[in-house]
Coordinates of C-alpha atoms in Angstrom, one line a residue:
Chain A
M1 CA 81.3 88.9 135.2
F2 CA 84.3 87.0 133.6
A3 CA 87.4 88.9 132.3
L4 CA 89.4 87.2 129.4
V5 CA 93.2 88.8 129.3
D6 CA 95.0 88.2 126.0
C7 CA 98.6 89.2 125.5
N8 CA 99.4 91.5 122.5
N9 CA 101.1 89.2 119.8
F10 CA 102.8 87.3 122.8
Y11 CA 105.9 85.8 121.0
A12 CA 106.8 89.1 119.4
S13 CA 106.1 91.1 122.6
C14 CA 108.5 88.6 124.5
E15 CA 111.3 89.4 122.4
R16 CA 110.7 93.1 122.4
V17 CA 111.0 93.4 126.3
F18 CA 114.4 92.4 125.9
R19 CA 115.0 94.4 122.7
P20 CA 113.5 97.7 123.2
D21 CA 115.0 99.1 120.3
L22 CA 112.5 96.8 118.1
K23 CA 109.5 99.0 119.2
G24 CA 107.7 100.1 116.3
K25 CA 109.5 97.7 113.9
P26 CA 108.2 94.6 112.3
I27 CA 109.0 91.3 114.0
V28 CA 108.2 87.6 113.0
V29 CA 108.9 84.3 114.7
L30 CA 109.4 81.1 113.0
S31 CA 108.1 77.6 114.0
N32 CA 110.4 74.9 115.2
N33 CA 113.2 74.4 112.5
D34 CA 112.6 77.7 111.0
G35 CA 110.0 76.5 108.7
C36 CA 107.1 79.0 108.8
V37 CA 105.9 82.1 110.5
I38 CA 103.9 81.5 113.6
A39 CA 103.6 85.0 115.0
R40 CA 103.8 88.5 113.8
S41 CA 104.0 91.7 115.5
N42 CA 101.3 94.4 114.3
E43 CA 104.0 96.0 112.0
A44 CA 104.5 92.6 110.4
K45 CA 100.9 92.0 109.8
E46 CA 100.6 95.5 108.4
I47 CA 103.3 95.0 105.2
G48 CA 101.1 91.7 104.4
I49 CA 102.9 89.0 106.0
P50 CA 100.4 86.0 106.6
M51 CA 100.3 83.8 109.3
G52 CA 102.0 80.3 108.4
A53 CA 104.0 81.9 105.4
P54 CA 106.8 79.8 104.5
A55 CA 110.0 81.5 105.6
F56 CA 112.2 80.7 102.6
E57 CA 109.5 82.2 100.3
Y58 CA 109.4 85.6 102.1
E59 CA 113.1 86.1 102.9
Q60 CA 113.3 88.8 100.3
H61 CA 110.3 90.2 101.7
F62 CA 111.8 90.4 105.0
T63 CA 115.1 91.9 104.0
K64 CA 113.3 94.6 102.1
H65 CA 111.0 95.7 104.8
N66 CA 113.7 95.2 107.3
V67 CA 111.8 92.6 109.3
Q68 CA 113.5 91.3 112.4
V69 CA 113.1 87.6 112.3
F70 CA 113.3 85.4 115.2
S71 CA 113.5 81.4 115.7
A72 CA 110.9 80.5 118.3
N73 CA 112.4 80.7 121.8
F74 CA 110.0 78.6 123.6
A75 CA 112.2 78.8 126.9
L76 CA 111.6 82.4 127.1
Y77 CA 107.9 82.5 126.4
G78 CA 107.1 80.1 128.8
D79 CA 108.7 81.8 131.4
M80 CA 107.1 85.1 130.2
S81 CA 103.9 83.5 130.2
Q82 CA 104.2 82.0 133.8
R83 CA 105.0 85.5 134.9
V84 CA 101.9 87.2 133.4
M85 CA 99.8 84.6 134.7
N86 CA 101.5 85.1 138.3
V87 CA 100.5 88.6 138.0
L88 CA 97.0 88.0 136.9
S89 CA 96.3 85.4 139.7
D90 CA 96.5 88.4 142.2
Y91 CA 93.4 89.8 140.4
S92 CA 91.0 86.8 140.9
P93 CA 90.9 83.8 143.2
E94 CA 89.4 82.0 140.2
I95 CA 91.5 81.9 137.2
E96 CA 91.7 79.5 134.1
F97 CA 94.9 79.5 132.3
Y98 CA 93.4 79.1 128.6
S99 CA 96.5 79.0 126.6
I100 CA 100.4 80.3 126.6
D101 CA 99.0 83.8 126.4
E102 CA 95.2 84.0 127.6
A103 CA 93.5 83.4 130.7
F104 CA 89.9 83.6 132.0
L105 CA 89.3 85.4 135.2
K106 CA 86.0 84.9 137.2
L107 CA 85.0 88.4 138.7
T108 CA 81.9 87.4 140.4
G109 CA 81.3 89.4 143.3
F110 CA 83.3 92.2 141.6
E111 CA 80.2 93.8 140.1
Y112 CA 80.4 96.6 142.6
F113 CA 83.9 97.5 141.5
N114 CA 84.5 99.8 139.0
L115 CA 85.5 97.4 136.3
Q116 CA 86.9 99.8 134.1
E117 CA 89.4 100.9 136.4
Y118 CA 89.8 97.3 137.4
G119 CA 90.6 96.3 134.0
N120 CA 93.0 99.4 133.6
E121 CA 95.0 98.4 136.6
I122 CA 95.2 94.8 135.4
R123 CA 96.7 96.1 132.1
Y124 CA 99.1 98.5 133.5
K125 CA 100.3 96.4 136.3
V126 CA 101.1 93.4 133.8
H127 CA 102.7 95.6 131.6
K128 CA 104.9 97.6 134.1
W129 CA 105.7 94.1 135.8
T130 CA 106.7 92.0 132.9
G131 CA 107.0 94.3 129.8
I132 CA 104.3 92.4 128.0
P133 CA 101.4 94.6 126.6
I134 CA 97.6 92.9 127.1
S135 CA 94.3 93.6 126.1
V136 CA 91.5 92.9 128.6
G137 CA 87.7 92.1 127.7
I138 CA 85.1 92.2 130.3
A139 CA 81.4 90.9 130.0
P140 CA 78.7 88.9 131.9
T141 CA 79.6 85.6 130.0
K142 CA 83.0 83.8 128.9
A143 CA 82.4 84.0 125.2
L144 CA 81.0 87.4 125.7
S145 CA 84.4 88.4 127.5
K146 CA 86.0 86.7 124.4
L147 CA 84.2 89.3 122.0
A148 CA 85.2 92.4 124.1
N149 CA 88.5 91.3 124.3
R150 CA 88.7 91.5 120.4
I151 CA 87.0 94.5 120.4
A152 CA 89.7 96.0 123.0
K153 CA 92.4 94.8 120.7
K154 CA 90.9 95.9 117.3
Y155 CA 90.4 99.2 118.6
P156 CA 93.6 100.1 121.1
D157 CA 93.1 104.0 120.4
I158 CA 89.4 104.2 121.5
T159 CA 89.2 101.4 124.1
K160 CA 93.1 101.9 125.2
G161 CA 93.1 98.0 125.5
V162 CA 90.0 97.7 127.8
Y163 CA 86.4 97.1 126.9
I164 CA 83.6 96.1 128.9
I165 CA 80.3 95.0 127.6
D166 CA 78.0 95.6 130.5
N167 CA 74.7 96.4 128.9
E168 CA 72.4 95.3 126.1
E169 CA 72.9 98.0 123.6
K170 CA 76.6 97.1 123.7
R171 CA 76.3 93.8 123.6
I172 CA 73.8 93.7 120.5
K173 CA 76.4 96.2 118.8
A174 CA 79.0 93.7 119.4
L175 CA 77.3 90.6 118.2
K176 CA 76.6 92.7 115.0
W177 CA 80.1 93.4 114.3
L178 CA 81.3 89.9 114.9
K179 CA 81.0 87.7 112.0
V180 CA 80.3 84.3 112.4
E181 CA 83.6 82.5 111.5
D182 CA 85.1 84.7 114.0
I183 CA 82.9 83.5 117.0
W184 CA 84.8 81.6 119.8
G185 CA 84.3 77.9 119.4
I186 CA 82.7 78.1 115.8
G187 CA 85.1 76.0 113.6
R188 CA 85.6 76.5 109.7
Q189 CA 82.8 73.7 108.6
H190 CA 80.3 75.2 111.1
A191 CA 80.7 78.6 109.9
K192 CA 80.0 77.4 106.3
K193 CA 76.9 75.6 107.2
L194 CA 76.0 79.0 109.0
K195 CA 76.7 81.2 106.1
A196 CA 74.6 78.7 103.8
I197 CA 71.4 79.7 105.9
D198 CA 72.4 83.4 105.8
V199 CA 73.7 83.6 109.4
N200 CA 76.5 86.1 108.7
T201 CA 77.0 87.8 112.5
A202 CA 77.2 86.6 115.9
Y203 CA 74.0 88.6 116.4
D204 CA 72.2 86.3 113.4
F205 CA 73.5 83.0 115.5
T206 CA 71.9 84.1 118.7
K207 CA 68.4 84.4 116.7
L208 CA 68.5 81.1 115.7
D209 CA 66.1 78.4 116.7
D210 CA 67.3 76.3 119.8
S211 CA 66.4 73.0 118.1
W212 CA 68.1 73.9 114.9
V213 CA 71.4 74.9 117.1
K214 CA 71.5 71.7 119.0
K215 CA 70.8 69.6 115.8
N216 CA 73.4 71.1 113.6
L217 CA 76.0 72.1 116.4
A218 CA 75.2 69.9 119.2
I219 CA 75.1 70.9 122.9
V220 CA 78.2 72.6 122.6
G221 CA 76.6 75.1 119.9
L222 CA 73.5 75.6 122.1
R223 CA 75.5 76.4 125.1
L224 CA 77.7 78.9 123.1
K225 CA 74.5 80.6 121.8
R226 CA 73.2 81.2 125.4
D227 CA 76.7 82.8 126.4
L228 CA 76.4 84.9 123.7
Q229 CA 72.8 86.0 124.8
G230 CA 74.3 87.1 128.0
I231 CA 73.2 83.8 129.8
P232 CA 76.2 82.8 132.0
T233 CA 76.6 79.1 130.7
L234 CA 80.2 78.3 130.3
D235 CA 82.1 78.1 133.4
L236 CA 85.8 78.4 134.1
E237 CA 87.9 75.2 132.6
E238 CA 84.6 73.9 130.8
I239 CA 86.5 73.9 127.3
Q240 CA 89.9 73.6 129.0
S241 CA 91.3 70.5 128.4
K242 CA 92.5 70.1 124.9
K243 CA 90.9 68.2 122.1
N244 CA 93.8 67.0 120.3
I245 CA 97.6 67.0 121.0
A246 CA 100.1 67.2 118.0
T247 CA 103.6 66.8 117.6
T248 CA 104.6 67.2 114.1
R249 CA 108.0 68.4 112.5
S250 CA 109.5 69.3 109.4
F251 CA 112.9 67.3 108.7
E252 CA 116.2 69.0 107.8
T253 CA 116.7 66.6 105.0
N254 CA 114.3 64.5 103.0
Y255 CA 113.7 61.0 104.3
T256 CA 113.3 58.1 101.9
K257 CA 113.6 55.0 104.2
L258 CA 110.9 53.3 106.2
E259 CA 113.3 53.0 109.2
Q260 CA 113.8 56.5 109.4
L261 CA 110.3 57.4 109.3
Q262 CA 109.6 54.9 112.0
E263 CA 112.2 56.5 114.2
R264 CA 110.5 60.2 114.0
I265 CA 107.1 58.9 114.3
S266 CA 107.9 56.6 117.4
T267 CA 109.7 59.9 118.8
F268 CA 106.6 61.9 118.3
A269 CA 104.1 59.4 119.8
V270 CA 106.2 59.3 122.8
S271 CA 106.1 63.2 123.1
C272 CA 102.1 63.2 122.6
A273 CA 102.0 60.4 125.4
E274 CA 104.0 62.4 127.7
K275 CA 101.5 65.5 127.0
L276 CA 98.7 63.1 127.4
R277 CA 100.0 62.0 131.0
Q278 CA 100.7 65.7 132.1
Q279 CA 97.0 66.5 131.5
N280 CA 95.6 63.1 133.2
S281 CA 94.2 61.9 129.8
C282 CA 94.1 59.0 127.6
C283 CA 93.5 58.9 123.9
N284 CA 90.9 56.8 121.8
S285 CA 92.6 57.4 118.3
V286 CA 95.8 58.4 116.7
M287 CA 96.4 60.4 113.4
V288 CA 99.6 59.9 111.5
F289 CA 100.6 61.7 108.4
I290 CA 103.5 62.0 106.1
H291 CA 104.1 64.2 103.2
T292 CA 106.6 65.3 100.6
N293 CA 108.0 68.9 100.3
G294 CA 105.2 70.9 98.2
H295 CA 107.9 73.2 97.4
R296 CA 109.8 70.8 95.3
N297 CA 108.2 70.6 91.9
D298 CA 111.0 68.6 90.8
L299 CA 109.9 65.5 93.2
P300 CA 107.1 63.5 92.7
Q301 CA 104.6 64.3 95.3
Y302 CA 102.9 62.1 98.1
S303 CA 100.7 63.0 101.0
R304 CA 98.5 60.9 103.3
N305 CA 97.0 60.7 106.6
I306 CA 95.4 57.7 108.4
V307 CA 93.4 57.8 111.7
I308 CA 93.1 54.6 113.8
Q309 CA 90.8 53.8 116.4
L310 CA 92.4 52.3 119.3
P311 CA 91.2 49.1 120.9
F312 CA 91.2 50.9 124.5
P313 CA 92.2 54.2 125.6
T314 CA 95.8 54.6 126.5
N315 CA 98.6 57.1 127.3
S316 CA 101.3 54.8 127.3
N317 CA 104.3 55.4 125.4
I318 CA 104.9 52.0 124.1
E319 CA 101.2 51.4 123.2
L320 CA 101.2 54.5 121.2
V321 CA 104.6 54.0 119.6
K322 CA 103.0 50.6 118.6
F323 CA 100.1 52.0 117.2
G324 CA 101.7 54.9 115.6
K325 CA 104.0 52.6 113.8
M326 CA 101.2 50.2 112.6
A327 CA 99.5 53.6 111.3
L328 CA 102.8 54.5 109.4
E329 CA 103.2 51.1 107.8
K330 CA 99.6 51.6 106.3
I331 CA 100.4 55.0 104.6
F332 CA 104.1 54.7 103.7
K333 CA 105.2 54.5 100.1
K334 CA 108.7 53.9 98.5
G335 CA 110.2 56.0 96.3
Y336 CA 109.6 59.5 97.7
H337 CA 111.4 61.9 99.7
Y338 CA 109.4 62.7 102.7
K339 CA 109.8 66.3 104.2
K340 CA 107.5 66.2 107.4
A341 CA 105.6 63.8 109.5
G342 CA 103.3 64.2 112.5
V343 CA 101.5 62.4 115.1
I344 CA 98.1 63.8 116.3
V345 CA 96.0 62.1 119.4
Q346 CA 92.5 62.8 119.8
D347 CA 89.3 61.8 121.2
F348 CA 90.4 61.9 125.1
T349 CA 88.9 60.5 128.2
P350 CA 90.1 60.8 131.6
E351 CA 92.9 58.4 132.8
D352 CA 91.0 57.5 135.8
I353 CA 87.8 56.3 134.2
Q354 CA 88.6 53.1 132.2
Q355 CA 85.9 51.1 130.7
L356 CA 86.8 47.7 130.6
M357 CA 86.7 46.0 127.2
L358 CA 85.4 42.7 126.4
F359 CA 88.7 41.4 124.2
E360 CA 91.5 43.9 124.7
N361 CA 92.4 46.0 127.5
R362 CA 95.3 48.2 128.2
D363 CA 98.1 46.7 130.3
E364 CA 97.7 48.2 133.5
R365 CA 101.4 47.6 134.4
H366 CA 102.2 50.5 132.0
I367 CA 100.6 53.0 134.1
S368 CA 103.4 52.6 136.9
L369 CA 106.2 51.8 134.3
M370 CA 105.2 55.3 132.6
Q371 CA 105.4 57.2 135.9
A372 CA 109.0 55.6 136.5
V373 CA 109.9 56.8 132.9
D374 CA 108.6 60.5 133.4
K375 CA 110.0 60.6 136.9
L376 CA 113.4 59.7 135.5
N377 CA 113.3 62.1 132.5
K378 CA 112.3 64.8 134.8
S379 CA 115.2 64.4 137.0
Y380 CA 118.0 63.1 134.5
G381 CA 117.0 65.5 131.7
Q382 CA 114.9 64.9 128.6
Q383 CA 114.5 61.7 126.7
K384 CA 117.3 59.8 128.8
I385 CA 114.6 57.0 128.8
R386 CA 113.5 56.2 125.4
L387 CA 112.2 53.2 123.5
G388 CA 114.4 51.1 121.4
S389 CA 112.4 52.5 118.4
Q390 CA 113.7 55.7 119.2
D391 CA 117.2 56.5 118.1
L392 CA 119.2 56.9 121.2
R393 CA 122.4 58.6 119.5
R394 CA 120.0 60.9 117.9
V395 CA 119.6 64.5 119.6
W396 CA 117.0 66.4 117.9
K397 CA 118.9 68.9 115.9
M398 CA 116.6 71.8 115.2
K399 CA 117.4 74.7 112.9
Q400 CA 117.3 77.7 114.9
E401 CA 119.4 80.2 113.1
K402 CA 117.9 83.1 114.6
L403 CA 117.2 82.3 118.4
S404 CA 117.2 84.9 120.7
P405 CA 119.0 84.4 124.0
R406 CA 117.3 82.8 126.8
Y407 CA 117.3 85.9 128.8
T408 CA 115.4 84.7 131.9
T409 CA 116.2 80.9 132.0
K410 CA 119.9 80.7 131.5
L411 CA 122.3 82.7 133.4
S412 CA 124.9 82.9 130.8
D413 CA 122.2 84.8 128.5
I414 CA 121.1 87.4 130.8
I415 CA 120.8 90.8 129.6
T416 CA 124.2 92.9 129.4
I417 CA 124.2 96.2 131.5
H418 CA 126.9 98.7 130.3
C419 CA 128.0 100.6 133.1
Chain B
M1 CA 99.1 62.8 140.6
T2 CA 97.0 60.4 142.5
L3 CA 96.0 57.1 141.1
K4 CA 93.1 54.9 142.2
L5 CA 94.5 51.3 142.7
H6 CA 91.6 49.7 144.2
S7 CA 88.2 50.3 145.1
N8 CA 85.1 48.5 146.4
K9 CA 81.9 49.7 148.2
T10 CA 83.5 50.4 151.3
I11 CA 87.0 51.5 150.6
N12 CA 89.0 53.4 147.6
I13 CA 92.7 53.2 147.8
F14 CA 94.8 55.8 146.3
S15 CA 98.5 55.8 145.4
A16 CA 100.6 58.2 147.5
L17 CA 101.3 61.7 146.1
T18 CA 105.2 61.5 146.0
D19 CA 106.0 64.5 143.4
T20 CA 106.5 67.4 145.7
A21 CA 108.7 68.0 148.7
L22 CA 108.2 69.9 152.0
D23 CA 111.6 70.8 153.7
L24 CA 111.4 70.4 157.5
P25 CA 114.2 71.4 160.1
I26 CA 115.8 68.3 161.2
I27 CA 115.6 67.3 164.8
T28 CA 118.5 65.7 166.1
E29 CA 117.7 65.4 169.6
G30 CA 116.6 62.0 169.3
I31 CA 113.4 61.0 170.9
S32 CA 113.4 60.4 174.5
A33 CA 110.7 60.2 177.2
G34 CA 112.4 62.3 179.8
F35 CA 112.6 66.5 180.0
P36 CA 112.3 67.9 176.3
S37 CA 115.3 70.1 174.9
P38 CA 114.3 73.9 175.5
A39 CA 116.4 74.4 172.3
L40 CA 113.5 72.7 170.4
D41 CA 111.3 75.9 170.7
F42 CA 113.9 78.1 168.7
V43 CA 114.4 75.8 165.9
D44 CA 114.6 78.1 162.8
L45 CA 113.5 77.7 159.0
T46 CA 116.5 77.6 156.8
I47 CA 117.5 81.0 155.0
D48 CA 116.3 81.1 151.5
L49 CA 117.9 83.8 149.7
N50 CA 115.2 84.0 147.0
K51 CA 113.0 84.7 149.5
H52 CA 114.9 87.9 151.1
L53 CA 116.5 89.0 147.8
I54 CA 113.6 88.8 145.3
K55 CA 110.2 90.3 146.9
H56 CA 108.5 90.3 143.1
P57 CA 109.6 87.0 141.2
S58 CA 107.3 87.6 138.4
A59 CA 108.9 91.4 138.1
T60 CA 112.5 89.8 138.7
F61 CA 115.1 89.8 136.0
Y62 CA 118.9 89.5 136.0
G63 CA 121.8 91.5 134.5
R64 CA 125.6 91.2 134.0
V65 CA 127.5 94.3 134.5
K66 CA 129.8 95.4 131.7
G67 CA 132.0 98.6 132.6
S68 CA 132.7 100.6 136.0
S69 CA 130.9 103.9 135.8
L70 CA 129.1 102.8 139.1
K71 CA 132.4 101.7 140.8
N72 CA 131.8 103.8 143.9
A73 CA 128.4 102.5 144.3
G74 CA 129.9 99.0 144.8
I75 CA 128.9 97.7 141.1
D76 CA 131.7 96.4 139.2
D77 CA 132.3 94.8 136.1
G78 CA 131.0 91.2 135.9
D79 CA 128.6 91.5 138.8
L80 CA 125.3 90.1 138.7
L81 CA 122.7 93.0 139.1
I82 CA 119.0 91.7 140.7
I83 CA 116.4 93.9 138.6
D84 CA 112.7 94.4 139.8
R85 CA 110.6 96.0 137.2
S86 CA 107.7 96.4 139.6
L87 CA 109.4 99.2 141.6
E88 CA 108.8 102.9 140.7
P89 CA 111.6 105.0 139.4
T90 CA 112.4 107.5 142.3
N91 CA 115.1 110.1 142.9
G92 CA 118.5 108.3 144.1
K93 CA 117.7 104.9 142.8
I94 CA 119.7 103.0 140.4
A95 CA 118.0 102.3 137.7
I96 CA 118.4 100.1 134.4
C97 CA 117.5 102.5 131.6
Y98 CA 117.5 101.8 128.0
I99 CA 119.0 104.7 126.1
D100 CA 120.0 104.9 122.3
G101 CA 120.2 101.0 121.7
E102 CA 121.8 99.7 124.8
F103 CA 120.8 98.8 128.6
T104 CA 123.0 101.0 131.2
A105 CA 122.4 101.4 135.0
K106 CA 123.0 104.7 136.6
R107 CA 121.7 106.5 139.6
I108 CA 118.5 108.6 138.7
S109 CA 118.7 112.3 139.6
V110 CA 115.7 114.7 139.0
K111 CA 116.6 118.4 139.1
K112 CA 114.2 121.2 137.9
N113 CA 112.4 118.9 135.7
E114 CA 115.4 117.6 134.0
L115 CA 116.3 114.0 134.1
W116 CA 120.1 113.1 134.9
L117 CA 121.8 109.6 134.7
M118 CA 124.4 110.1 137.2
P119 CA 127.5 107.9 137.2
E120 CA 129.4 106.7 140.5
N121 CA 133.1 107.1 138.9
D122 CA 134.8 110.3 138.4
S123 CA 136.0 109.3 135.0
Y124 CA 132.6 109.3 133.7
K125 CA 130.1 112.1 133.0
P126 CA 126.4 112.6 134.3
I127 CA 124.0 112.2 131.1
K128 CA 121.1 114.6 130.6
I129 CA 118.1 113.2 129.0
E130 CA 116.8 115.0 126.0
K131 CA 113.6 114.3 124.2
E132 CA 115.7 113.1 121.1
N133 CA 117.0 110.3 123.2
D134 CA 115.4 107.1 122.8
F135 CA 115.1 106.4 126.5
L136 CA 112.8 104.3 128.9
I137 CA 113.4 103.1 132.5
W138 CA 113.5 99.5 132.4
G139 CA 113.6 98.2 135.9
I140 CA 115.0 99.3 139.2
V141 CA 118.5 97.6 141.0
T142 CA 117.7 96.0 144.3
H143 CA 120.8 94.0 144.9
V144 CA 124.3 93.6 143.5
I145 CA 126.1 90.0 143.7
K146 CA 129.7 89.5 143.4
S147 CA 131.9 86.6 143.3
F148 CA 134.9 86.6 144.9

């Protein structure tokens, strides 16, 4: 058996732990630079604020409905996430931290426990210890536990936040309830393809021919089908390492010069390279995009992206910056006011498996150089060692007008107790 | 992170793992071939206050005191409180409560199905918790840290 534990509206819940007065009130959390909505409390969802809503467009809506608006406080969310994960680690020897607010627990050997009670206890303890409400889905496979979790979250009154799929009747009922586009791991393109052949629910999907699934959704799709049929196929960590890493930002002002964008792209590429090294991966391709402000109808609009295949896999700052800038130069056009840019690295291979190329190979000296850079940046603070193409004076000024205190990570920000 | 530096059929050479540290007590006796110092059997580990004051790290939070209603319990303005959310609020414990829009610390007292928040300072009155209060017990104070 597997359990999937998912924190309810995680970012909004983190804010609420230290602001109990916000219970039952709509909360939204904005992305870096206060650009758009990245998290909503249930109340905010109910009054029709969509995910990704641009903050400035919804300003009046926020005021009208008395919505509490927060700038993203990632120091707080990261710390609270760690607390939740630590508590969960007491409940299974095998755990996969799937995202900042989700974890899979392998419950092999727990079949003789009362799983309903076990789920209730996990839920009670996480909430009691950390203040974060969670939902628990328990089922024989990972994909089904994800589905059970969805049901627990969708019907909190009936399930009390814990739902178990432990027989065929429940499994079939749940599969018939789940729309094909909501299946874990089925992307928008595949969902479209499936709907075209009249596959509308997860149940329909499990009735498809193995050969059709394999041909159209590859082996990953076939594994998913087995998992949904209740045959344990996906194990912990199998879909763990990220498929791509992105660093993208809106600028506080518009940029018009190539040099300005080069500096940003360099910084974003370095950030991607650092994240790649953290998970011991190299990337084989880099995508760079730039675009103008779509909300400024008075200005000419331009938006482009480009993917370049790298001659060899890498996670070196120097090499990724070089390729990032190369890509930027191909798509940059003069005469536009750029508002946003980003670097996305994809197509990963493990760091320790390197295929030797005939003509060009990664510079092996970069490996130890990057280790040194990471170590220095770790001990002397973020970004002390930078590349020449990154602006040394520039300290990234993020617009964070509604930032809550760092209650758990900064001594001067801890809660005040009135005595 | 270990890195494979060299490998062939008979040997794999990895780089050393150097990003973690393990503190060991320093033995200053020097190395001699004679009779070992009997004191070596009594080398203690260092005192780590985190370990002694914080039993449940995942459930522990800090708060700064403002006000003097718990003066006689040794809690003064400006003190740092260590708060453990995992503990149950029982009679006599000092709890962090959230009442009508702010965090407060008081001693909990349960009398005949009534919940009272008791100050430890004669100039303050006990507070009886009524149904209409917006009230919750947020955590339990386990230690107070003062700076002199």
